[in-house]
Coordinates of C-alpha atoms and ligand atoms in Angstrom, one line a residue:
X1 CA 15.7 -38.1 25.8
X2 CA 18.1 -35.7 24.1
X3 CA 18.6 -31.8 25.4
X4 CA 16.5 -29.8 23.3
X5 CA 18.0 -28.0 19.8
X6 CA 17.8 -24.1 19.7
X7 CA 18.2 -22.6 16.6
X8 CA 18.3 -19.2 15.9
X9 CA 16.9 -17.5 12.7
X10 CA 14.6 -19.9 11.1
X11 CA 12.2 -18.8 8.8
X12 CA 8.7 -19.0 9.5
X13 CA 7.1 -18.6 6.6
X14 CA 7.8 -22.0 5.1
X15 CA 5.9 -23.5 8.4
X16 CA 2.4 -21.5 7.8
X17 CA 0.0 -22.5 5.0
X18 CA -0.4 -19.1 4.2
X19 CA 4.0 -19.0 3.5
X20 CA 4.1 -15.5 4.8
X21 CA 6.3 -14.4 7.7
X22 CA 9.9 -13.3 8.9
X23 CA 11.9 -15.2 11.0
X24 CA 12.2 -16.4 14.8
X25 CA 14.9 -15.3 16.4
X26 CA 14.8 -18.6 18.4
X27 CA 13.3 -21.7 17.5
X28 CA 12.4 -24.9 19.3
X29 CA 10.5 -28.2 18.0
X30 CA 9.8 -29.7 21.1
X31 CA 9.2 -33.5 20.9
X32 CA 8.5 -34.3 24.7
X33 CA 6.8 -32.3 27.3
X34 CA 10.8 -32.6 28.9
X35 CA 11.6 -30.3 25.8
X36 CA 8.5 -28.1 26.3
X37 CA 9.6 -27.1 29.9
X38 CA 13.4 -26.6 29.0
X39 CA 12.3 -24.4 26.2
X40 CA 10.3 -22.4 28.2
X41 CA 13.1 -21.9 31.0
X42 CA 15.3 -20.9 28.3
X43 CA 13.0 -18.1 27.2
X44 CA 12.3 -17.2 30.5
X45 CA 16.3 -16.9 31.4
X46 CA 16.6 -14.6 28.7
X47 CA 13.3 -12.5 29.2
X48 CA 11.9 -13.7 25.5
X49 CA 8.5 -13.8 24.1
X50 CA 7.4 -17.1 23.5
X51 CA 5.2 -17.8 20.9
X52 CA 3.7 -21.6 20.4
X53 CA 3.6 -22.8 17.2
X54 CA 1.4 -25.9 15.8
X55 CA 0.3 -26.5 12.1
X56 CA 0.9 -23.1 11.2
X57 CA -2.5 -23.3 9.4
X58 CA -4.2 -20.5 10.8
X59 CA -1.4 -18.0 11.2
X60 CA -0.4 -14.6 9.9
X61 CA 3.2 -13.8 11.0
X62 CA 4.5 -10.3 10.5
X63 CA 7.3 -9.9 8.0
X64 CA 9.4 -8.5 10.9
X65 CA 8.6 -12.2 12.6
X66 CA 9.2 -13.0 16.2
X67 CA 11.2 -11.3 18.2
X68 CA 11.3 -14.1 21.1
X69 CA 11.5 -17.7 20.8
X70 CA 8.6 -19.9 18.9
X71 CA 7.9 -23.2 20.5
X72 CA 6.9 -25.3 17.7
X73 CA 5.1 -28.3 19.5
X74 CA 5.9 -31.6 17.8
X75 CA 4.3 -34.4 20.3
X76 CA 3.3 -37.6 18.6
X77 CA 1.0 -40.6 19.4
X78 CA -2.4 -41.5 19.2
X79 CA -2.7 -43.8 22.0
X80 CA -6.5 -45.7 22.1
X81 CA -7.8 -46.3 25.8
X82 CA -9.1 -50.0 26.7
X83 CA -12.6 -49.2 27.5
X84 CA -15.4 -46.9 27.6
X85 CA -16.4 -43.8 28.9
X86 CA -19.7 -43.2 30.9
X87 CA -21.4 -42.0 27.6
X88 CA -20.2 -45.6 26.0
X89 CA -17.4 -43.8 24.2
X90 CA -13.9 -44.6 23.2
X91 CA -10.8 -42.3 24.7
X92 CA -8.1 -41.0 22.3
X93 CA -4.8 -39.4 23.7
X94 CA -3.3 -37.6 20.9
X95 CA 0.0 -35.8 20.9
X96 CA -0.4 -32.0 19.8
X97 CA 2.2 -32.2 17.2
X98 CA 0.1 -34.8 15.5
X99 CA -1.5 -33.9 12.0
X100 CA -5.3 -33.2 12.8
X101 CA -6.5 -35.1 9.7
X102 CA -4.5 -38.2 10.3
X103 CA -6.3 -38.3 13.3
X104 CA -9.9 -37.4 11.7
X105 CA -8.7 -40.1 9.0
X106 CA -7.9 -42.9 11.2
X107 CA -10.7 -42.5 13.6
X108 CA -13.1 -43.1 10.5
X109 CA -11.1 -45.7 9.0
X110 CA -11.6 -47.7 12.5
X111 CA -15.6 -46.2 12.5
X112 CA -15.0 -44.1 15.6
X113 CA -17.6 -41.1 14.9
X114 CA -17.3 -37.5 15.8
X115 CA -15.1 -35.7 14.2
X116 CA -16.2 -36.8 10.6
X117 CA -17.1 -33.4 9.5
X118 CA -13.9 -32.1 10.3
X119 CA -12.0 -33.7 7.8
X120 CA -9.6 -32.0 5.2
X121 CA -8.4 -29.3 8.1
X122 CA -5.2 -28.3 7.7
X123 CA -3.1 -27.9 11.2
X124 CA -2.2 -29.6 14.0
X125 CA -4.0 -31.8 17.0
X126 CA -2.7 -29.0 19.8
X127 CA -4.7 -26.0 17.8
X128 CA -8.0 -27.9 18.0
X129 CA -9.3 -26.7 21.4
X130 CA -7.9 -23.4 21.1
X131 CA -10.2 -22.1 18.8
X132 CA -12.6 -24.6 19.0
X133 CA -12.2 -26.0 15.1
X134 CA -15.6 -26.5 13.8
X135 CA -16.9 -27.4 10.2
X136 CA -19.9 -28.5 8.5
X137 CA -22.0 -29.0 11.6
X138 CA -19.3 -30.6 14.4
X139 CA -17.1 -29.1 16.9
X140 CA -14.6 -29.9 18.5
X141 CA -16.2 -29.3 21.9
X142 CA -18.4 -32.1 21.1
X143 CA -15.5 -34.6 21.3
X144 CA -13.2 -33.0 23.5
X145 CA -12.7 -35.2 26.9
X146 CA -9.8 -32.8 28.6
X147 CA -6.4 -31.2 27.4
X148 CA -3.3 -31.8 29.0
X149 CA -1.8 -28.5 29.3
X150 CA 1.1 -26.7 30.8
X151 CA 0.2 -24.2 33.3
X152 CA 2.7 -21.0 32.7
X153 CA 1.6 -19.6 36.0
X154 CA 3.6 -22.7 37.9
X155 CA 5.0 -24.7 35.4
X156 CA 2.7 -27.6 36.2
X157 CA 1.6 -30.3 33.7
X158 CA -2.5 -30.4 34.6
X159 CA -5.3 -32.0 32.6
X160 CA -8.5 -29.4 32.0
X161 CA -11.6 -30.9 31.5
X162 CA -14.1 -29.7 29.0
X163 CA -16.2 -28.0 31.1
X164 CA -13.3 -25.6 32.2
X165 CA -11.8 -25.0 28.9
X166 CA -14.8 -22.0 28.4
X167 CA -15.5 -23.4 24.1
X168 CA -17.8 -21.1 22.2
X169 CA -17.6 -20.3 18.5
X170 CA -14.0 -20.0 17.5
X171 CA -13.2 -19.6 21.1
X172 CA -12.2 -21.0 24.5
X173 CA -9.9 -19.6 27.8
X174 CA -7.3 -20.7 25.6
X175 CA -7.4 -17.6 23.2
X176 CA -9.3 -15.4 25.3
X177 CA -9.3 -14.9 29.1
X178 CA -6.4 -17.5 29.8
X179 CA -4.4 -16.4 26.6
X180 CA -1.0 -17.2 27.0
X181 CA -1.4 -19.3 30.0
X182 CA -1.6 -22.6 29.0
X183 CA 0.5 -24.4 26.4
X184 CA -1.3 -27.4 24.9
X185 CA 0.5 -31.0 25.4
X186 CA -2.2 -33.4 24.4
X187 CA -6.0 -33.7 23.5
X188 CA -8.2 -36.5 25.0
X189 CA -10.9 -37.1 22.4
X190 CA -13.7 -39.1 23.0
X191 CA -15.8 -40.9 20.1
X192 CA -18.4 -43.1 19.4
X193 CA -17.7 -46.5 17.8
X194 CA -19.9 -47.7 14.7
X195 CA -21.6 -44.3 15.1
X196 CA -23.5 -42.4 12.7
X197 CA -22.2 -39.6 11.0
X198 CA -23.3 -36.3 11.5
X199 CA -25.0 -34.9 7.7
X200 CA -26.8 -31.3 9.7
X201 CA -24.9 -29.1 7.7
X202 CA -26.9 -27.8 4.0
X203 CA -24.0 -28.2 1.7
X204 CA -23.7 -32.3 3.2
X205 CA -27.4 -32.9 2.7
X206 CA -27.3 -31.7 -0.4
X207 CA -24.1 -34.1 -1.6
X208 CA -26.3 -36.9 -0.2
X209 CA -29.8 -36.0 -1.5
X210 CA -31.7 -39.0 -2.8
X211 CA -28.6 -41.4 -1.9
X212 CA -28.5 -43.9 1.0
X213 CA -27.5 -42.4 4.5
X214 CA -23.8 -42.6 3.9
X215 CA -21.4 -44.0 6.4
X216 CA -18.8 -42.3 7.9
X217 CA -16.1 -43.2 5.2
X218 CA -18.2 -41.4 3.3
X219 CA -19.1 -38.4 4.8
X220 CA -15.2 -37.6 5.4
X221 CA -14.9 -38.0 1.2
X222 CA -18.0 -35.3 1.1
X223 CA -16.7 -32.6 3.5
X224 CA -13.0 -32.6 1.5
X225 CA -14.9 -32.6 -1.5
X226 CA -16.7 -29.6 -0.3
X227 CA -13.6 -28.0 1.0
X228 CA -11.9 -28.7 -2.2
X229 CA -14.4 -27.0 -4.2
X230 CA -13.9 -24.0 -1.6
X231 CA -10.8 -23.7 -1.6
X232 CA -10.3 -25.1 1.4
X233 CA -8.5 -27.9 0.8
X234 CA -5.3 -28.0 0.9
X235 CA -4.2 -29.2 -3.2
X236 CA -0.4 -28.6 -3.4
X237 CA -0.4 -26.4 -6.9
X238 CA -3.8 -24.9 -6.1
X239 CA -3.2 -21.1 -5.7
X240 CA -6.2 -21.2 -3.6
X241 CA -5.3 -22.8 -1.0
X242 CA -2.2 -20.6 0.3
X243 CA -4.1 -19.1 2.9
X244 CA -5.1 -19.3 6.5
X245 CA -8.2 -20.5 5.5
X246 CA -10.9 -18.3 6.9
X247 CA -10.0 -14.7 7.2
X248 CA -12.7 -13.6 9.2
X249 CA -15.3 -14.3 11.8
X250 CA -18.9 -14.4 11.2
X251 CA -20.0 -11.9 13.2
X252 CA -22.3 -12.9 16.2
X253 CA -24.6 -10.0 16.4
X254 CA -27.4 -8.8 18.7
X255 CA -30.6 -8.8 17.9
X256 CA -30.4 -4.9 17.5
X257 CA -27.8 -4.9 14.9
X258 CA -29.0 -8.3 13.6
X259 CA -32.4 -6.2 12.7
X260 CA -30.4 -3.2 11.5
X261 CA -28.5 -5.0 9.2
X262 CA -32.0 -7.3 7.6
X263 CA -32.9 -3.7 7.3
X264 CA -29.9 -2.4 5.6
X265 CA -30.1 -5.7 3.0
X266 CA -34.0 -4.9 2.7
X267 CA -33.1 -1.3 1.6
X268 CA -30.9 -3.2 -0.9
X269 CA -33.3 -5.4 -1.9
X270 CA -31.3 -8.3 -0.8
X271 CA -32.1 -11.1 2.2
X272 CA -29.2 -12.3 4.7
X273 CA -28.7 -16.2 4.0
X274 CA -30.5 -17.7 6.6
X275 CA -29.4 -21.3 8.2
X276 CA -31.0 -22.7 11.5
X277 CA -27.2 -22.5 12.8
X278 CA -27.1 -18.9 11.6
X279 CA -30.4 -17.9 13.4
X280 CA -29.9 -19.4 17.0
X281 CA -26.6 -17.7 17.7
X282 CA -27.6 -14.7 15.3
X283 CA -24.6 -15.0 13.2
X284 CA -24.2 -13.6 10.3
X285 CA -22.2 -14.9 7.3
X286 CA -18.8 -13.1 6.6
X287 CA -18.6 -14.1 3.0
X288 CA -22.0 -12.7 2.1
X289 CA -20.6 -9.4 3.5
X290 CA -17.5 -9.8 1.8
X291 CA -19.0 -10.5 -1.5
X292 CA -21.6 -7.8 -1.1
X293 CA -19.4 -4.6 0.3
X294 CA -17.6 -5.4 -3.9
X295 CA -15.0 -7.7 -3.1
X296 CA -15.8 -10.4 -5.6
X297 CA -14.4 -14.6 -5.4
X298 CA -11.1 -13.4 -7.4
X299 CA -10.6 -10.0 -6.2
X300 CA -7.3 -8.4 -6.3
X301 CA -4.1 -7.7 -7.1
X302 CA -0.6 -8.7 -7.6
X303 CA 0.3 -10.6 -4.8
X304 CA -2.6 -10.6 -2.8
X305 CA -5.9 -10.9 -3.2
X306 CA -9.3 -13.4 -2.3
X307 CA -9.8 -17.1 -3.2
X308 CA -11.2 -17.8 -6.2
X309 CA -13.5 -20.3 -4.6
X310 CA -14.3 -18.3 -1.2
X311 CA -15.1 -14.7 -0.7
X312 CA -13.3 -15.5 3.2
X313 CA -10.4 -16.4 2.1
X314 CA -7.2 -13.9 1.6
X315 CA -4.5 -15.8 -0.5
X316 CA -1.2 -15.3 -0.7
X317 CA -0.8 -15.0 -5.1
X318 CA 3.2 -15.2 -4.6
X319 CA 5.8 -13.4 -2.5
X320 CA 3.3 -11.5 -0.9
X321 CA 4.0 -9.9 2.5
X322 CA 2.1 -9.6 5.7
X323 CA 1.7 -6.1 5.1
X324 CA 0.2 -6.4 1.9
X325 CA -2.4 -9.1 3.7
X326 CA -2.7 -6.2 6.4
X327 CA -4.1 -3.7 3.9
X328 CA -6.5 -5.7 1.7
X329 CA -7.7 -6.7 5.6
X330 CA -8.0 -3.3 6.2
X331 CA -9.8 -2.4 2.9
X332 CA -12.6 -5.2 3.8
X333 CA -13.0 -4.2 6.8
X334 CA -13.9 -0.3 6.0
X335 CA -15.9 -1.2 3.3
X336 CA -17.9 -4.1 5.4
X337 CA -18.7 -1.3 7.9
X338 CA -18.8 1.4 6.0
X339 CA -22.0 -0.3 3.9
X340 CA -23.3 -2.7 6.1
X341 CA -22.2 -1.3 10.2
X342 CA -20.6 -4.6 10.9
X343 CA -17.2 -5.2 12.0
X344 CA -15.4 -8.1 10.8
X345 CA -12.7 -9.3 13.1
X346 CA -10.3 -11.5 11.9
X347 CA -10.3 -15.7 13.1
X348 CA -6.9 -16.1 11.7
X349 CA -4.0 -15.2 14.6
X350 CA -2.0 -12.3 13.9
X351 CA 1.4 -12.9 14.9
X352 CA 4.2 -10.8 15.5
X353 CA 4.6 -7.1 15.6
X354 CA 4.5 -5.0 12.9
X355 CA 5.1 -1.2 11.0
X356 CA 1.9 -1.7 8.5
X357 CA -0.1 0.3 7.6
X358 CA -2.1 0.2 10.9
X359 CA 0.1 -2.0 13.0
X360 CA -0.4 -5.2 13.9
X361 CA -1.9 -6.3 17.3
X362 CA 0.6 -8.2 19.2
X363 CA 0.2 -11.9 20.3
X364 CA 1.2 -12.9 23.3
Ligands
EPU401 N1 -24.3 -22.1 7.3 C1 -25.0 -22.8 8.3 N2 -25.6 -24.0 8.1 C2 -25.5 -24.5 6.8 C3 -24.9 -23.8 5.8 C4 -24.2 -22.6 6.1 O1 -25.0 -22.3 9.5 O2 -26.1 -25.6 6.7 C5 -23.7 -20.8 7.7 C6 -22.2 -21.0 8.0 O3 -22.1 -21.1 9.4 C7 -21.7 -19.7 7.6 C8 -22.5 -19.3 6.4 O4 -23.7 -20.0 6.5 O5 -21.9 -18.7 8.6 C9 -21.8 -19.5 5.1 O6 -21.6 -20.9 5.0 P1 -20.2 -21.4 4.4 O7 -20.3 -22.9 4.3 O8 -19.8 -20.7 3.2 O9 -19.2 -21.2 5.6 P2 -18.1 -20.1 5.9 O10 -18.7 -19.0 6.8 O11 -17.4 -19.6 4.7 C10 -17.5 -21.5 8.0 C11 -16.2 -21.6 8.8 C12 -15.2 -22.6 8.1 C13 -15.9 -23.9 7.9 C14 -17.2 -23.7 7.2 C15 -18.0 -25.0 7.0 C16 -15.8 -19.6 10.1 C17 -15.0 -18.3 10.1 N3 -15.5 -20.3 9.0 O12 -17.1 -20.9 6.8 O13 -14.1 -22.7 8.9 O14 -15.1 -24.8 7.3 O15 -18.1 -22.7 7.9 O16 -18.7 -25.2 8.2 O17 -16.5 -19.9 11.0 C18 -12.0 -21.6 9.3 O18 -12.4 -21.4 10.4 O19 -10.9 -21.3 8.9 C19 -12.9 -22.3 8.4 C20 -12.5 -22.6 7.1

């Protein structure tokens, strides 16, 4: 295999979906886990930052960019296993660098089931367990056999199991306690063959009400239907999807502030949506606060401002810049606290360092 290519001073914002960003002051796409290590050693020679890079679909990069190097992972293959897994399962090794809905697509297209719901996601294979992609009533934990990972702490190449990599909702060791740690090489994923799809999720029953049970062919057509209508699909000329889809968490609350804030919507004269979902992890949806603290579907101005379709999604109107996302984030915030005593904290990845009108918090 060929020495890895640096390049210095590439522009990120052409390789996030939200087109925002400065540029690296090193760059790597690294085809091979050979490339991975040798861009690593080269940022560690020269005392860099090294930031990982996958779909860029979930990304915010400051406008000053990266000071360090950016590792844009770029391993293909989907590689089928012979055979099944204890829980009569098919395995799936899939490079990082491989586009997560060409997997989703071709796994229903062969009637593998399990990641059916998490069609229409923009970004890349390597992201998936990191933040533990979920949608429309799957996640990723579900599916996820083990990640093959490199260690940063001794350079080796180790597979994780599941049961190490710590998922929860929009999290796992990956971005929390191990952040930085571990780059991700591939994802085993394991799935069922001629299962049924998964229709849990409200907006999917609905789609399907008095219809057949729909296959899994169809279920995929439902959720990028739904996405589309939400803006969070991505339609090239739709000026609603130049985003990093959601902005925010939804809050997981305890029961004390989960009572507070019934109460605060009571004194309103207004009921929190309520989903079984919702209620067992008492979670709270974002959007409703969003939509209720007076920032409207539409909101905004000039460059910047919310999705048309989705009260949770900050787009990018043209040419805007990370600091204008940073203070229309910081406006929802407030208000979202100031009316309702919740924090919102962001889901998408801040990236970068940045003179805004708060700062940014640094990654990595
Ligand atoms: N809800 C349920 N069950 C249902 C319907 C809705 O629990 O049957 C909950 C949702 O979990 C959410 C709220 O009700 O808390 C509002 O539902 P909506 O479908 O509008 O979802 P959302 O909060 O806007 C979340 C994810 C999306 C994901 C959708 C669909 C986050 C931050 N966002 O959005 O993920 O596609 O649910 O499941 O969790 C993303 O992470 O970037 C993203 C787009």
């Amino acid at each position: 295999m060929n020495s890895m290519l640096v390049q210095e001073n590439i522009p990120l914002a052409p390789l996030t979906t939200f087109d925002i960003g400065g540029p690296a002051r090193y760059f790597v796409e690294a085809k091979s886990i050979g490339h991975v290590q040798e861009a690593v050693a080269f940022a560690r020679s020269r005392d860099l930052p090294l930031f990982v890079l996958g779909g860029g679909s979930n990304l915010l990069v400051s406008d000053e960019g990266w000071p360090g190097l950016v590792l844009k992972i770029a391993i293909q293959g989907i590689d089928q296993r012979a055979g099944l897994d204890e829980s009569g399962r098919v395995l799936f090794h899939v490079g990082a660098g491989e586009c997560w809905d060409k997997f989703v697509s071709r796994a229903v297209a062969s009637r593998y089931a399990g990641v059916e719901c998490l069609s229409g996601i923009p970004g890349s294979v390597g992201g998936t367990p990191v933040q533990n992609v979920g949608a429309y009533g799957q996640e990723v934990s579900e599916t996820i056999s083990s990640v093959q990972v490199i260690d940063l702490k001794d350079n080796q190449v180790r597979e994780l199991c599941a049961e190490v990599c710590g998922f929860g909702y929009r999290c796992s060791i990956f971005n929390t306690s191990e952040r930085g740690r571990f780059i991700v090489l591939r994802v085993t994923y394991a799935l069922t063959p001629d299962g049924a799809p998964r229709v849990t999720y409200t907006d999917l029953k609905r789609h399907f009400e008095g219809r057949e049970p729909p296959n899994l062919a169809e279920t995929r057509e439902a959720v990028r239907h739904i996405r589309a209508l939400k803006g969070m699909l991505i339609v090239p000329g739709d000026p609603d999807s130049k985003s990093a889809g959601s902005f925010f968490k939804n809050p997981v609350l305890s029961e004390e502030q989960h009572e507070d804030l019934k109460c605060r919507a009571a004194a309103r004269g207004l009921t929190l949506p309520s989903y079984p979902a919702l209620e067992t992890r008492k979670k709270v949806s974002a959007a409703w606060l969003v939509e209720r603290s007076g920032f409207a579907r539409g909101f905004g101005f000039g460059r910047v401002g919310i999705s048309s379709k989705h009260a949770l999604a900050i787009v990018n109107r043209g040419g805007a810049t990370a600091a204008d996302v940073f203070a229309l984030k910081d406006q929802i915030q407030h208000r979202v606290e100031e009316i309702w005593g919740v924090r919102l904290e962001p889901e998408a990845v801040l990236v970068g360092t940045q003179t805004a009108p708060d700062g940014f918090a640094k990654t990595t």
